[in-house]
Amino acid sequence: MRLQATDSRPRMAPVLLLAMLLLPVSAAAQQKFWGLTGGATLSDLSDAYGAYSSDSRWGGTAGFVFGVRTYRQTTISLEPAWIQRGGGDLHGDYIEVPLIFGAAMRSNDGRMRYGFYTGISPAFKLSCSEAAALDACDHLNGTDWSIPLGFRLLRQVKSGAFFGVDVKYGIPLERSFDNVDVGMRTWSFRLMYVKGVGIS
């Protein structure tokens, strides 16, 4: 019996659009920042109940950060990135566009920044390959939604510039295929460079 995919895009798209519209409004009066990210991913395929799980697969990721500090210890950012996901014999390349809401604390001397974050993240399929002839790529959805949960730790390297590490887990919001109830779970381990705009 073929399972029909639950399409959450109509519900998620207005939320993402509204938050993206709020980003430039917040940026008008708050400190802006940009950055670069790069690192490795570890992902697998699993059903919602954990009864099935594929072997994990390593991949890569690289992207950008564009954000604003909306308050003293809160931030909003868009973090578009190329990312490799999959599991077992399946290998997929995506462009993801996470909208991140974070808490950014600082050390007493001001040299460290650290905090947790979450948000919403659509990922758009670029390519797919598989070692076995199972036709899984034919059923892989073009868009995949997830909730990122992450932690980052940054150290100041010069005035207004920070370098550090970021660890993120993506919780799938829907099945990744149109014929089986399986989603992609992805860990991202990244290095990050962030620079405040207008700070020398």
CSV table of C-alpha atoms in Angstrom, one decimal:
chain,number,residue,atom,x,y,z
A,1,MET,CA,0.0,0.0,0.0
A,2,ARG,CA,1.4,3.3,-1.1
A,3,LEU,CA,1.6,6.1,1.6
A,4,GLN,CA,0.7,9.6,0.6
A,5,ALA,CA,3.0,12.4,1.6
A,6,THR,CA,1.8,15.0,4.0
A,7,ASP,CA,2.6,18.4,2.5
A,8,SER,CA,3.4,20.9,5.2
A,9,ARG,CA,4.7,23.5,2.8
A,10,PRO,CA,1.4,25.5,2.7
A,11,ARG,CA,1.5,25.9,6.5
A,12,MET,CA,5.2,26.6,6.7
A,13,ALA,CA,5.6,29.0,3.8
A,14,PRO,CA,3.6,31.9,5.4
A,15,VAL,CA,5.5,31.7,8.6
A,16,LEU,CA,8.9,31.8,6.8
A,17,LEU,CA,7.7,34.7,4.6
A,18,LEU,CA,6.6,36.7,7.6
A,19,ALA,CA,9.8,36.2,9.5
A,20,MET,CA,11.9,37.1,6.4
A,21,LEU,CA,9.9,40.4,6.1
A,22,LEU,CA,10.6,41.2,9.7
A,23,LEU,CA,14.4,40.8,9.2
A,24,PRO,CA,14.9,44.1,7.2
A,25,VAL,CA,12.6,45.9,9.6
A,26,SER,CA,14.7,44.8,12.6
A,27,ALA,CA,17.9,45.6,10.7
A,28,ALA,CA,17.0,49.2,10.3
A,29,ALA,CA,17.8,50.0,13.9
A,30,GLN,CA,20.0,47.1,15.1
A,31,GLN,CA,23.5,45.9,14.8
A,32,LYS,CA,23.9,43.8,11.6
A,33,PHE,CA,26.4,41.0,11.1
A,34,TRP,CA,27.5,38.6,8.4
A,35,GLY,CA,29.6,35.5,8.3
A,36,LEU,CA,30.9,32.3,6.6
A,37,THR,CA,30.4,28.7,7.6
A,38,GLY,CA,31.9,25.4,6.6
A,39,GLY,CA,32.2,21.9,7.9
A,40,ALA,CA,30.9,18.3,7.9
A,41,THR,CA,27.5,16.7,8.1
A,42,LEU,CA,26.4,13.3,9.5
A,43,SER,CA,22.9,12.1,8.5
A,44,ASP,CA,20.7,9.1,8.3
A,45,LEU,CA,17.1,8.1,7.3
A,46,SER,CA,14.6,7.2,10.0
A,47,ASP,CA,10.9,6.8,10.5
A,48,ALA,CA,9.0,8.9,13.1
A,49,TYR,CA,9.0,6.0,15.6
A,50,GLY,CA,12.6,4.9,15.4
A,51,ALA,CA,11.7,1.4,14.1
A,52,TYR,CA,13.8,1.9,11.0
A,53,SER,CA,17.1,3.7,10.7
A,54,SER,CA,19.7,3.5,7.9
A,55,ASP,CA,23.4,3.6,8.2
A,56,SER,CA,24.8,7.1,8.8
A,57,ARG,CA,26.5,9.0,6.0
A,58,TRP,CA,29.1,11.8,6.1
A,59,GLY,CA,29.0,14.8,3.9
A,60,GLY,CA,30.0,18.5,3.7
A,61,THR,CA,28.4,21.9,4.1
A,62,ALA,CA,29.4,25.5,3.4
A,63,GLY,CA,27.4,28.7,3.5
A,64,PHE,CA,26.8,32.3,4.7
A,65,VAL,CA,25.2,34.1,7.6
A,66,PHE,CA,23.3,37.4,7.4
A,67,GLY,CA,21.7,38.6,10.6
A,68,VAL,CA,20.8,41.3,13.0
A,69,ARG,CA,20.9,41.6,16.8
A,70,THR,CA,17.3,42.4,17.6
A,71,TYR,CA,17.9,43.0,21.3
A,72,ARG,CA,20.9,42.9,23.6
A,73,GLN,CA,20.9,39.0,23.7
A,74,THR,CA,18.7,37.9,20.8
A,75,THR,CA,19.4,37.6,17.1
A,76,ILE,CA,17.6,36.8,13.8
A,77,SER,CA,19.6,35.5,10.9
A,78,LEU,CA,19.3,33.9,7.5
A,79,GLU,CA,21.9,31.2,7.0
A,80,PRO,CA,21.8,29.9,3.4
A,81,ALA,CA,24.1,26.9,2.7
A,82,TRP,CA,25.0,24.0,0.4
A,83,ILE,CA,24.6,20.8,2.4
A,84,GLN,CA,24.9,17.1,1.8
A,85,ARG,CA,22.4,14.8,3.3
A,86,GLY,CA,21.1,11.3,3.1
A,87,GLY,CA,21.8,7.9,4.7
A,88,GLY,CA,22.9,4.4,3.7
A,89,ASP,CA,23.4,4.3,-0.1
A,90,LEU,CA,21.4,7.6,-0.7
A,91,HIS,CA,23.4,10.8,-1.3
A,92,GLY,CA,21.6,14.2,-1.7
A,93,ASP,CA,22.9,17.7,-2.3
A,94,TYR,CA,20.6,20.6,-1.1
A,95,ILE,CA,20.5,24.3,-0.8
A,96,GLU,CA,19.0,25.0,2.6
A,97,VAL,CA,17.8,28.5,3.8
A,98,PRO,CA,17.4,28.3,7.7
A,99,LEU,CA,15.7,31.2,9.4
A,100,ILE,CA,17.4,31.2,12.9
A,101,PHE,CA,16.2,32.8,16.1
A,102,GLY,CA,19.0,32.8,18.7
A,103,ALA,CA,20.1,33.8,22.2
A,104,ALA,CA,23.6,35.3,22.2
A,105,MET,CA,25.3,35.7,25.6
A,106,ARG,CA,28.8,37.1,26.2
A,107,SER,CA,31.6,36.4,28.6
A,108,ASN,CA,32.4,39.0,31.3
A,109,ASP,CA,35.4,40.3,29.3
A,110,GLY,CA,33.4,40.4,26.1
A,111,ARG,CA,35.7,38.2,24.1
A,112,MET,CA,33.4,35.1,23.9
A,113,ARG,CA,29.9,34.7,22.4
A,114,TYR,CA,27.8,31.7,23.0
A,115,GLY,CA,24.2,30.6,22.8
A,116,PHE,CA,21.5,28.3,21.6
A,117,TYR,CA,19.2,28.7,18.6
A,118,THR,CA,16.3,27.2,16.8
A,119,GLY,CA,14.1,28.2,13.8
A,120,ILE,CA,12.7,26.8,10.6
A,121,SER,CA,14.6,25.4,7.6
A,122,PRO,CA,13.5,24.5,4.1
A,123,ALA,CA,16.0,22.6,2.0
A,124,PHE,CA,15.8,22.4,-1.8
A,125,LYS,CA,17.1,19.4,-3.6
A,126,LEU,CA,19.9,20.0,-6.2
A,127,SER,CA,20.9,16.4,-7.0
A,128,CYS,CA,20.5,12.8,-5.8
A,129,SER,CA,22.5,9.6,-6.3
A,130,GLU,CA,22.4,6.1,-4.8
A,131,ALA,CA,24.7,3.1,-5.0
A,132,ALA,CA,21.8,0.6,-5.2
A,133,ALA,CA,19.2,0.5,-7.9
A,134,LEU,CA,16.2,1.1,-5.6
A,135,ASP,CA,14.8,4.1,-7.4
A,136,ALA,CA,14.8,6.0,-4.1
A,137,CYS,CA,16.0,9.2,-5.8
A,138,ASP,CA,12.9,9.1,-8.0
A,139,HIS,CA,10.7,9.4,-4.9
A,140,LEU,CA,12.9,12.0,-3.0
A,141,ASN,CA,10.9,15.2,-2.4
A,142,GLY,CA,12.2,18.4,-4.0
A,143,THR,CA,11.7,20.3,-0.7
A,144,ASP,CA,12.4,19.1,2.8
A,145,TRP,CA,11.4,21.0,6.0
A,146,SER,CA,13.2,20.7,9.4
A,147,ILE,CA,13.6,22.4,12.7
A,148,PRO,CA,17.2,23.3,13.5
A,149,LEU,CA,18.4,23.1,17.1
A,150,GLY,CA,22.0,24.3,17.7
A,151,PHE,CA,24.7,25.7,19.9
A,152,ARG,CA,27.6,28.0,18.8
A,153,LEU,CA,30.7,29.2,20.7
A,154,LEU,CA,32.7,32.1,19.2
A,155,ARG,CA,35.8,33.9,20.3
A,156,GLN,CA,36.8,37.4,19.3
A,157,VAL,CA,39.8,37.4,16.9
A,158,LYS,CA,39.8,41.2,16.4
A,159,SER,CA,37.4,44.1,17.0
A,160,GLY,CA,33.9,43.1,15.9
A,161,ALA,CA,35.0,39.8,14.4
A,162,PHE,CA,34.6,36.3,15.9
A,163,PHE,CA,35.6,32.8,15.0
A,164,GLY,CA,34.4,29.5,16.5
A,165,VAL,CA,32.4,26.3,16.2
A,166,ASP,CA,28.7,25.6,15.6
A,167,VAL,CA,26.9,22.3,16.2
A,168,LYS,CA,23.3,21.8,14.7
A,169,TYR,CA,20.8,19.0,14.6
A,170,GLY,CA,17.9,19.1,12.1
A,171,ILE,CA,14.6,17.5,13.2
A,172,PRO,CA,12.6,16.5,10.1
A,173,LEU,CA,9.1,17.9,10.0
A,174,GLU,CA,7.8,15.7,7.2
A,175,ARG,CA,8.7,12.6,5.3
A,176,SER,CA,11.5,13.0,2.8
A,177,PHE,CA,10.0,10.6,0.2
A,178,ASP,CA,6.6,10.5,-1.5
A,179,ASN,CA,6.2,6.7,-1.0
A,180,VAL,CA,7.6,5.9,2.5
A,181,ASP,CA,7.3,7.5,5.9
A,182,VAL,CA,11.0,8.2,6.4
A,183,GLY,CA,12.7,11.5,7.1
A,184,MET,CA,16.3,12.8,7.0
A,185,ARG,CA,18.0,13.5,10.4
A,186,THR,CA,21.1,15.6,10.0
A,187,TRP,CA,23.9,16.7,12.3
A,188,SER,CA,26.1,19.6,11.1
A,189,PHE,CA,29.5,20.4,12.6
A,190,ARG,CA,30.8,23.7,11.3
A,191,LEU,CA,33.5,26.3,11.7
A,192,MET,CA,32.1,29.9,11.7
A,193,TYR,CA,33.5,33.4,11.1
A,194,VAL,CA,31.2,36.3,12.0
A,195,LYS,CA,31.8,40.0,11.5
A,196,GLY,CA,29.8,42.9,12.7
A,197,VAL,CA,28.9,45.5,10.0
A,198,GLY,CA,30.4,48.9,10.6
A,199,ILE,CA,32.8,47.7,13.3
A,200,SER,CA,36.5,48.1,12.4
